[in-house]
Amino acid sequence: MVLEDVPPAPRGYDSPLEIGGVRLSGRLVMAPMAGYTNLPFRRLVSGQGAAMVCTEMVSSQALVRRHEKTYAIMKSEAAEKPVSIQLFGADPVQMGEAAAMVEEAGADIIDLNCGCPVKKITKNQAGSALLCNPDRAGEVVASMVRSVRKPVTVKMRTGWDTVGKNDAERFARTVEDAGAAAITVHGRTRQAFFSGGVDMETIALVKRAVSVPVLGNGSILTPGDAIRMIEATGVDGLMIGRGAIGNPWIFSRLTQWIRTGELPPPPSMRERLEMTLRHLRGLVELLGERQAVLNGRKHLAAYTKGISGSAAFREAVNRLEAIEAVMSATARFFEGAMEERGLKTPGRSGAAANRAEPESLHAA
Ligand SMILES: Cc1cc2nc3c(=O)[nH]c(=O)nc-3n(C[C@H](O)[C@H](O)[C@H](O)COP(=O)(O)O)c2cc1C
């Protein structure tokens, strides 16, 4: 495995970013991820310096019908601010109403999902289906903007499929004209879902087409990925999704690199253990024991990825139902990894052995 050289830090990226009057302390923000970016996870990435966090997407329909579950998704706290709450839906009137409710719930920014590729969403003309209907997207944004005082932003993909990708510029201009205060572009089409290369060219076209801030998104895991995105597109900020799963440190490490040009070492096993336990405790607090155990499994897999014995650990922990048992097993697993790396064995140098140097900024 060849480690990537750490490139020089990008110029101008250590300054704040303003979105519709909301000041972000930096230019690295957390992506919305359904099933992941609930309050406990957002709290951890905020703690590591993410300049903005975003909730999981919220259904405008469920919200206006006051479904209780949507309130749990929107729950936020002062320490994670600014927080963006993301809505999906395609009915301008309903989206206006939902936006007002989201503002009332404490959002600093209200984001419109124009990227979700899942059929359940697109068959109702929402998510990435809006890319095929820019005029409707414009009406939705305009209605949201009229209904709230907080900035409304848009998260889009490069297009529905490769054929229509040049429509990205038109789409971006339409939502900007309707009042969007910033646009994030995930550099893939709807047809690509979450795999394949990131289309920097189309992100660059969008950046040039509008005057509001544009954030680039897609497979940013290393300083190299970050600098390639910034240089190829000129985006004002970066949005990071999967690179932060099991790895909230991606924000602190990239931030430090941006400020100093130097990439801090990856987290130690002890730090990984502490972060994992903090995450689990947060999940229990928000979701209760049963759901915390279930939701925690994928995070545990991510926090332990790449450490020897992690497959067996996952298999064992996935059979546990009590959170105390999950936490003890997790502690034992990391303690074992520390021992294996010589941390507890006299005569072997602990500090270096304790850190797994990753190829990417993923903690594994
Ligand atoms: C499990 C998962 C859930 C996601 N949920 C959402 C969502 O609710 N809203 C949204 O706009 N994008 C969602 N996305 C897309 C991400 O925000 C992001 O655009 C995409 O993963 C590409 O960025 P990345 O390569 O840094 O992960 C999701 C992605 C994943 C992997």
Short mmCIF file of C-alpha atoms and ligand atoms in Angstrom, two decimals:
data_model
loop_
_atom_site.label_atom_id
_atom_site.label_comp_id
_atom_site.label_asym_id
_atom_site.label_seq_id
_atom_site.Cartn_x
_atom_site.Cartn_y
_atom_site.Cartn_z
CA MET A 1 0.00 0.00 0.00
CA VAL A 2 1.61 3.24 -1.14
CA LEU A 3 0.93 6.22 1.04
CA GLU A 4 -0.07 9.33 -0.81
CA ASP A 5 2.23 12.32 -0.31
CA VAL A 6 0.61 15.12 1.60
CA PRO A 7 0.18 17.94 -0.92
CA PRO A 8 0.55 21.62 -0.03
CA ALA A 9 -2.57 23.05 1.59
CA PRO A 10 -5.01 24.98 -0.60
CA ARG A 11 -4.79 28.77 -0.47
CA GLY A 12 -7.65 30.68 1.09
CA TYR A 13 -9.29 27.63 2.57
CA ASP A 14 -8.56 28.55 6.18
CA SER A 15 -11.02 31.43 6.08
CA PRO A 16 -14.68 31.38 7.14
CA LEU A 17 -17.45 30.86 4.59
CA GLU A 18 -20.72 32.74 4.61
CA ILE A 19 -23.93 31.21 3.36
CA GLY A 20 -26.85 33.62 3.19
CA GLY A 21 -25.62 35.50 6.25
CA VAL A 22 -24.79 32.37 8.26
CA ARG A 23 -21.10 32.26 9.09
CA LEU A 24 -19.31 28.92 8.88
CA SER A 25 -15.99 28.77 10.72
CA GLY A 26 -14.37 26.87 7.86
CA ARG A 27 -14.97 25.23 4.52
CA LEU A 28 -15.31 21.55 5.36
CA VAL A 29 -18.87 20.47 6.03
CA MET A 30 -20.54 17.20 6.88
CA ALA A 31 -22.84 15.63 4.27
CA PRO A 32 -26.39 14.56 5.12
CA MET A 33 -26.60 10.78 5.30
CA ALA A 34 -29.85 8.97 6.04
CA GLY A 35 -29.35 6.34 8.73
CA TYR A 36 -26.10 7.96 9.88
CA THR A 37 -26.12 11.69 10.55
CA ASN A 38 -28.31 11.71 13.62
CA LEU A 39 -27.49 13.92 16.60
CA PRO A 40 -24.87 11.68 18.26
CA PHE A 41 -22.83 11.38 15.05
CA ARG A 42 -23.18 15.07 14.22
CA ARG A 43 -22.04 15.96 17.73
CA LEU A 44 -18.82 14.02 17.18
CA VAL A 45 -18.02 15.52 13.78
CA SER A 46 -18.79 19.01 15.08
CA GLY A 47 -16.40 18.31 17.91
CA GLN A 48 -13.76 17.50 15.30
CA GLY A 49 -14.26 20.82 13.56
CA ALA A 50 -16.83 20.25 10.80
CA ALA A 51 -17.89 23.79 9.89
CA MET A 52 -21.50 22.73 9.39
CA VAL A 53 -23.42 19.53 9.91
CA CYS A 54 -26.59 18.35 8.25
CA THR A 55 -29.40 16.12 9.46
CA GLU A 56 -30.64 13.06 7.66
CA MET A 57 -33.20 14.00 5.03
CA VAL A 58 -36.67 14.74 6.38
CA SER A 59 -39.84 14.00 4.42
CA SER A 60 -41.87 17.17 3.91
CA GLN A 61 -45.00 15.07 3.78
CA ALA A 62 -44.28 13.29 7.06
CA LEU A 63 -43.41 16.63 8.61
CA VAL A 64 -46.60 18.45 7.68
CA ARG A 65 -48.50 15.42 8.95
CA ARG A 66 -46.52 15.79 12.16
CA HIS A 67 -45.13 12.27 12.26
CA GLU A 68 -43.26 11.88 15.49
CA LYS A 69 -40.22 10.21 13.94
CA THR A 70 -39.41 13.28 11.88
CA TYR A 71 -39.04 15.33 15.06
CA ALA A 72 -36.36 12.92 16.30
CA ILE A 73 -34.47 13.36 13.01
CA MET A 74 -34.54 17.15 13.42
CA LYS A 75 -33.43 17.18 17.04
CA SER A 76 -30.30 19.30 17.36
CA GLU A 77 -28.27 21.04 20.04
CA ALA A 78 -26.36 24.31 20.41
CA ALA A 79 -22.91 22.71 20.34
CA GLU A 80 -23.31 21.46 16.77
CA LYS A 81 -24.38 24.76 15.26
CA PRO A 82 -24.68 25.77 12.50
CA VAL A 83 -26.92 22.87 11.59
CA SER A 84 -28.65 22.41 8.28
CA ILE A 85 -31.89 20.45 8.17
CA GLN A 86 -32.55 18.80 4.85
CA LEU A 87 -36.00 18.36 3.35
CA PHE A 88 -37.14 16.23 0.48
CA GLY A 89 -40.34 16.70 -1.45
CA ALA A 90 -41.53 18.18 -4.72
CA ASP A 91 -44.75 19.99 -3.89
CA PRO A 92 -43.97 23.72 -3.63
CA VAL A 93 -46.82 24.48 -1.20
CA GLN A 94 -46.03 21.57 1.08
CA MET A 95 -42.31 22.35 0.94
CA GLY A 96 -42.97 25.93 1.98
CA GLU A 97 -44.97 24.74 4.95
CA ALA A 98 -42.35 22.14 5.86
CA ALA A 99 -39.55 24.71 5.57
CA ALA A 100 -41.31 26.95 8.09
CA MET A 101 -41.60 24.00 10.48
CA VAL A 102 -37.94 23.16 10.04
CA GLU A 103 -36.98 26.76 10.77
CA GLU A 104 -39.13 26.63 13.88
CA ALA A 105 -37.35 23.41 14.89
CA GLY A 106 -34.04 25.29 15.02
CA ALA A 107 -32.42 24.94 11.59
CA ASP A 108 -29.76 27.53 10.76
CA ILE A 109 -30.00 26.56 7.11
CA ILE A 110 -32.70 24.63 5.25
CA ASP A 111 -31.48 22.37 2.47
CA LEU A 112 -33.46 20.96 -0.45
CA ASN A 113 -32.56 17.42 -1.47
CA CYS A 114 -32.15 17.21 -5.25
CA GLY A 115 -29.85 14.22 -5.18
CA CYS A 116 -31.47 11.21 -3.57
CA PRO A 117 -31.38 8.40 -6.18
CA VAL A 118 -33.72 5.99 -4.38
CA LYS A 119 -36.79 4.98 -6.36
CA LYS A 120 -39.15 5.39 -3.41
CA ILE A 121 -38.27 9.09 -3.47
CA THR A 122 -37.80 9.74 -7.20
CA LYS A 123 -41.11 8.13 -8.16
CA ASN A 124 -42.76 11.01 -6.34
CA GLN A 125 -40.71 13.52 -8.38
CA ALA A 126 -38.53 14.31 -5.36
CA GLY A 127 -34.78 13.94 -4.71
CA SER A 128 -32.78 13.54 -7.91
CA ALA A 129 -35.98 13.46 -10.01
CA LEU A 130 -36.07 17.23 -9.53
CA LEU A 131 -32.95 17.39 -11.72
CA CYS A 132 -35.20 16.47 -14.64
CA ASN A 133 -37.57 19.28 -13.79
CA PRO A 134 -35.60 22.45 -13.02
CA ASP A 135 -38.67 24.65 -13.23
CA ARG A 136 -40.38 22.64 -10.51
CA ALA A 137 -37.19 22.75 -8.42
CA GLY A 138 -37.19 26.53 -8.84
CA GLU A 139 -40.79 26.73 -7.66
CA VAL A 140 -39.99 24.58 -4.64
CA VAL A 141 -36.99 26.74 -3.71
CA ALA A 142 -38.96 29.96 -4.22
CA SER A 143 -41.75 28.69 -2.00
CA MET A 144 -39.29 27.65 0.72
CA VAL A 145 -37.50 31.00 0.53
CA ARG A 146 -40.80 32.87 0.87
CA SER A 147 -41.73 30.83 3.93
CA VAL A 148 -38.59 31.33 6.04
CA ARG A 149 -36.01 33.91 7.05
CA LYS A 150 -33.12 31.45 7.22
CA PRO A 151 -31.12 30.66 4.07
CA VAL A 152 -32.33 27.90 1.78
CA THR A 153 -29.68 25.81 0.02
CA VAL A 154 -29.76 23.06 -2.60
CA LYS A 155 -27.89 19.77 -2.81
CA MET A 156 -27.82 18.40 -6.34
CA ARG A 157 -26.09 15.82 -8.48
CA THR A 158 -24.46 16.47 -11.85
CA GLY A 159 -27.56 15.16 -13.62
CA TRP A 160 -30.00 12.31 -13.92
CA ASP A 161 -27.73 10.43 -16.32
CA THR A 162 -24.67 11.28 -18.38
CA VAL A 163 -26.75 12.45 -21.34
CA GLY A 164 -28.29 15.28 -19.41
CA LYS A 165 -25.30 16.34 -17.40
CA ASN A 166 -24.86 19.71 -19.09
CA ASP A 167 -28.23 20.64 -17.74
CA ALA A 168 -26.50 21.01 -14.38
CA GLU A 169 -25.69 24.63 -15.19
CA ARG A 170 -29.27 25.43 -16.07
CA PHE A 171 -30.51 23.68 -12.95
CA ALA A 172 -28.08 25.57 -10.73
CA ARG A 173 -28.98 28.93 -12.29
CA THR A 174 -32.67 28.21 -11.89
CA VAL A 175 -32.41 27.44 -8.18
CA GLU A 176 -30.08 30.40 -7.65
CA ASP A 177 -32.59 32.71 -9.35
CA ALA A 178 -35.27 31.23 -7.09
CA GLY A 179 -33.26 32.28 -4.04
CA ALA A 180 -30.91 29.41 -3.14
CA ALA A 181 -28.09 30.76 -0.98
CA ALA A 182 -25.61 27.98 -1.78
CA ILE A 183 -25.42 24.87 -3.92
CA THR A 184 -23.66 21.60 -3.17
CA VAL A 185 -22.86 19.41 -6.14
CA HIS A 186 -22.29 15.69 -5.66
CA GLY A 187 -20.16 14.89 -8.70
CA ARG A 188 -22.15 11.89 -9.86
CA THR A 189 -25.35 11.38 -11.81
CA ARG A 190 -28.41 9.72 -10.38
CA GLN A 191 -27.67 6.67 -12.53
CA ALA A 192 -24.23 6.35 -10.91
CA PHE A 193 -25.74 6.23 -7.43
CA PHE A 194 -22.66 6.31 -5.16
CA SER A 195 -19.92 4.70 -7.22
CA GLY A 196 -17.61 5.56 -10.08
CA GLY A 197 -15.50 8.63 -10.62
CA VAL A 198 -16.38 12.13 -9.54
CA ASP A 199 -17.22 14.45 -12.44
CA MET A 200 -15.16 17.52 -11.58
CA GLU A 201 -15.86 19.12 -14.93
CA THR A 202 -19.56 19.50 -14.26
CA ILE A 203 -18.93 20.73 -10.72
CA ALA A 204 -16.63 23.38 -12.25
CA LEU A 205 -19.35 24.35 -14.75
CA VAL A 206 -21.81 24.87 -11.91
CA LYS A 207 -19.27 26.88 -9.93
CA ARG A 208 -18.77 29.19 -12.90
CA ALA A 209 -22.49 29.42 -13.65
CA VAL A 210 -23.62 30.87 -10.32
CA SER A 211 -22.45 33.51 -7.89
CA VAL A 212 -23.60 31.90 -4.63
CA PRO A 213 -21.11 29.62 -2.82
CA VAL A 214 -20.72 26.17 -4.36
CA LEU A 215 -19.58 23.15 -2.36
CA GLY A 216 -17.99 20.14 -4.04
CA ASN A 217 -18.87 16.65 -2.89
CA GLY A 218 -17.87 13.10 -3.74
CA SER A 219 -15.28 10.66 -2.41
CA ILE A 220 -13.12 13.11 -0.50
CA LEU A 221 -10.97 10.96 1.76
CA THR A 222 -7.48 12.44 1.65
CA PRO A 223 -5.72 15.80 1.29
CA GLY A 224 -5.02 14.70 -2.30
CA ASP A 225 -8.74 14.25 -2.99
CA ALA A 226 -9.45 17.63 -1.41
CA ILE A 227 -6.84 19.52 -3.39
CA ARG A 228 -7.86 17.84 -6.66
CA MET A 229 -11.47 18.89 -6.11
CA ILE A 230 -10.51 22.46 -5.18
CA GLU A 231 -8.07 22.94 -8.05
CA ALA A 232 -10.25 21.32 -10.70
CA THR A 233 -13.46 23.12 -9.77
CA GLY A 234 -12.70 26.25 -7.74
CA VAL A 235 -15.41 25.32 -5.24
CA ASP A 236 -15.82 27.43 -2.12
CA GLY A 237 -16.03 24.47 0.25
CA LEU A 238 -16.04 20.71 0.48
CA MET A 239 -18.74 18.37 1.72
CA ILE A 240 -17.62 15.05 3.15
CA GLY A 241 -19.89 12.05 3.64
CA ARG A 242 -18.69 8.47 3.79
CA GLY A 243 -15.15 9.53 4.62
CA ALA A 244 -16.40 10.57 8.05
CA ILE A 245 -18.16 7.31 8.91
CA GLY A 246 -16.13 5.67 11.66
CA ASN A 247 -13.74 8.55 11.14
CA PRO A 248 -14.91 11.90 12.58
CA TRP A 249 -11.21 12.85 12.75
CA ILE A 250 -11.21 13.45 9.01
CA PHE A 251 -12.43 16.96 9.83
CA SER A 252 -9.79 17.80 12.44
CA ARG A 253 -6.99 16.30 10.38
CA LEU A 254 -7.95 18.01 7.12
CA THR A 255 -8.57 21.29 8.97
CA GLN A 256 -5.12 21.11 10.49
CA TRP A 257 -3.62 20.35 7.09
CA ILE A 258 -5.45 23.34 5.60
CA ARG A 259 -4.12 25.59 8.36
CA THR A 260 -0.53 24.35 8.56
CA GLY A 261 0.17 22.19 5.53
CA GLU A 262 0.81 19.28 7.86
CA LEU A 263 -1.38 16.27 8.33
CA PRO A 264 -1.65 15.12 11.96
CA PRO A 265 -1.17 11.41 12.63
CA PRO A 266 -4.24 9.18 12.61
CA PRO A 267 -6.05 8.64 15.91
CA SER A 268 -4.59 6.19 18.39
CA MET A 269 -6.42 3.01 19.37
CA ARG A 270 -7.26 4.66 22.69
CA GLU A 271 -8.80 7.65 20.88
CA ARG A 272 -10.71 5.32 18.59
CA LEU A 273 -12.07 3.41 21.56
CA GLU A 274 -13.12 6.59 23.35
CA MET A 275 -14.83 8.01 20.26
CA THR A 276 -16.66 4.74 19.64
CA LEU A 277 -17.95 4.56 23.20
CA ARG A 278 -19.01 8.20 23.13
CA HIS A 279 -20.90 7.51 19.92
CA LEU A 280 -22.66 4.50 21.43
CA ARG A 281 -23.63 6.43 24.56
CA GLY A 282 -25.07 9.20 22.40
CA LEU A 283 -27.10 6.70 20.43
CA VAL A 284 -28.57 5.23 23.62
CA GLU A 285 -29.51 8.68 24.83
CA LEU A 286 -31.27 9.54 21.56
CA LEU A 287 -32.74 6.21 20.49
CA GLY A 288 -32.96 4.01 23.55
CA GLU A 289 -31.06 0.76 24.02
CA ARG A 290 -32.60 -1.43 21.33
CA GLN A 291 -32.32 1.03 18.44
CA ALA A 292 -28.90 2.16 19.64
CA VAL A 293 -27.60 -1.39 19.45
CA LEU A 294 -29.00 -1.76 15.93
CA ASN A 295 -27.90 1.66 14.65
CA GLY A 296 -24.54 1.28 16.40
CA ARG A 297 -23.58 -1.87 14.46
CA LYS A 298 -22.64 -0.15 11.22
CA HIS A 299 -20.70 2.50 13.12
CA LEU A 300 -18.85 -0.17 15.10
CA ALA A 301 -17.93 -1.87 11.84
CA ALA A 302 -16.56 1.42 10.56
CA TYR A 303 -14.62 2.35 13.73
CA THR A 304 -12.94 -1.06 13.81
CA LYS A 305 -12.35 -1.41 10.06
CA GLY A 306 -8.82 -2.40 9.13
CA ILE A 307 -7.83 -3.56 12.62
CA SER A 308 -6.83 -7.19 12.83
CA GLY A 309 -9.69 -9.36 14.11
CA SER A 310 -12.36 -6.82 13.20
CA ALA A 311 -14.40 -9.27 11.09
CA ALA A 312 -14.71 -11.71 13.99
CA PHE A 313 -15.47 -8.83 16.35
CA ARG A 314 -18.27 -7.60 14.09
CA GLU A 315 -19.78 -11.01 13.83
CA ALA A 316 -19.76 -11.45 17.59
CA VAL A 317 -20.98 -7.98 18.44
CA ASN A 318 -23.82 -8.19 15.94
CA ARG A 319 -25.30 -10.98 18.01
CA LEU A 320 -25.36 -8.92 21.20
CA GLU A 321 -28.53 -7.16 22.26
CA ALA A 322 -27.56 -5.38 25.48
CA ILE A 323 -25.67 -2.12 25.09
CA GLU A 324 -23.48 -2.87 28.13
CA ALA A 325 -22.34 -6.09 26.46
CA VAL A 326 -21.67 -4.22 23.21
CA MET A 327 -19.60 -1.60 25.04
CA SER A 328 -17.59 -4.20 26.97
CA ALA A 329 -16.89 -6.18 23.81
CA THR A 330 -15.80 -2.97 22.08
CA ALA A 331 -13.47 -2.05 24.92
CA ARG A 332 -12.00 -5.56 24.93
CA PHE A 333 -11.49 -5.42 21.18
CA PHE A 334 -9.57 -2.15 21.25
CA GLU A 335 -7.61 -3.17 24.37
CA GLY A 336 -6.62 -6.32 22.48
CA ALA A 337 -5.54 -4.24 19.49
CA MET A 338 -3.45 -2.03 21.78
CA GLU A 339 -1.77 -5.07 23.29
CA GLU A 340 -1.11 -6.52 19.90
CA ARG A 341 0.51 -3.28 18.84
CA GLY A 342 2.80 -3.45 21.83
CA LEU A 343 1.24 -0.71 23.86
CA LYS A 344 1.03 -2.82 26.93
CA THR A 345 4.16 -4.86 26.36
CA PRO A 346 7.29 -3.50 28.03
CA GLY A 347 10.15 -2.86 25.65
CA ARG A 348 8.08 -2.09 22.56
CA SER A 349 7.46 1.43 21.46
CA GLY A 350 3.80 2.12 21.99
CA ALA A 351 3.05 5.45 20.43
CA ALA A 352 3.94 4.57 16.86
CA ALA A 353 2.56 1.05 17.05
CA ASN A 354 -0.64 2.47 18.44
CA ARG A 355 -1.44 4.37 15.28
CA ALA A 356 -2.51 2.68 12.11
CA GLU A 357 -1.24 4.82 9.26
CA PRO A 358 -3.98 4.82 6.69
CA GLU A 359 -3.73 5.14 2.97
CA SER A 360 -6.70 7.42 3.10
CA LEU A 361 -7.78 9.57 5.97
CA HIS A 362 -10.07 6.83 7.06
CA ALA A 363 -8.98 5.81 10.51
CA ALA A 364 -8.39 2.28 9.26
C1 LIG B 1 -25.85 5.93 3.58
C2 LIG B 1 -25.99 7.22 2.84
C3 LIG B 1 -27.08 8.03 3.08
C4 LIG B 1 -27.23 9.24 2.40
N1 LIG B 1 -28.29 10.05 2.69
C5 LIG B 1 -28.39 11.26 2.09
C6 LIG B 1 -29.43 12.17 2.44
O1 LIG B 1 -30.25 11.92 3.33
N2 LIG B 1 -29.48 13.36 1.78
C7 LIG B 1 -28.57 13.69 0.80
O2 LIG B 1 -28.65 14.77 0.23
N3 LIG B 1 -27.58 12.86 0.47
C8 LIG B 1 -27.46 11.67 1.10
N4 LIG B 1 -26.41 10.85 0.79
C9 LIG B 1 -25.39 11.30 -0.17
C10 LIG B 1 -24.23 12.00 0.56
O3 LIG B 1 -24.66 13.17 1.19
C11 LIG B 1 -23.11 12.34 -0.43
O4 LIG B 1 -23.61 13.21 -1.40
C12 LIG B 1 -22.54 11.11 -1.13
O5 LIG B 1 -22.35 10.04 -0.23
C13 LIG B 1 -21.21 11.44 -1.81
O6 LIG B 1 -20.29 11.95 -0.88
P1 LIG B 1 -19.14 11.01 -0.22
O7 LIG B 1 -18.45 10.33 -1.36
O8 LIG B 1 -18.27 11.95 0.54
O9 LIG B 1 -19.85 10.02 0.65
C14 LIG B 1 -26.27 9.63 1.44
C15 LIG B 1 -25.17 8.81 1.20
C16 LIG B 1 -25.01 7.62 1.89
C17 LIG B 1 -23.80 6.76 1.61
#
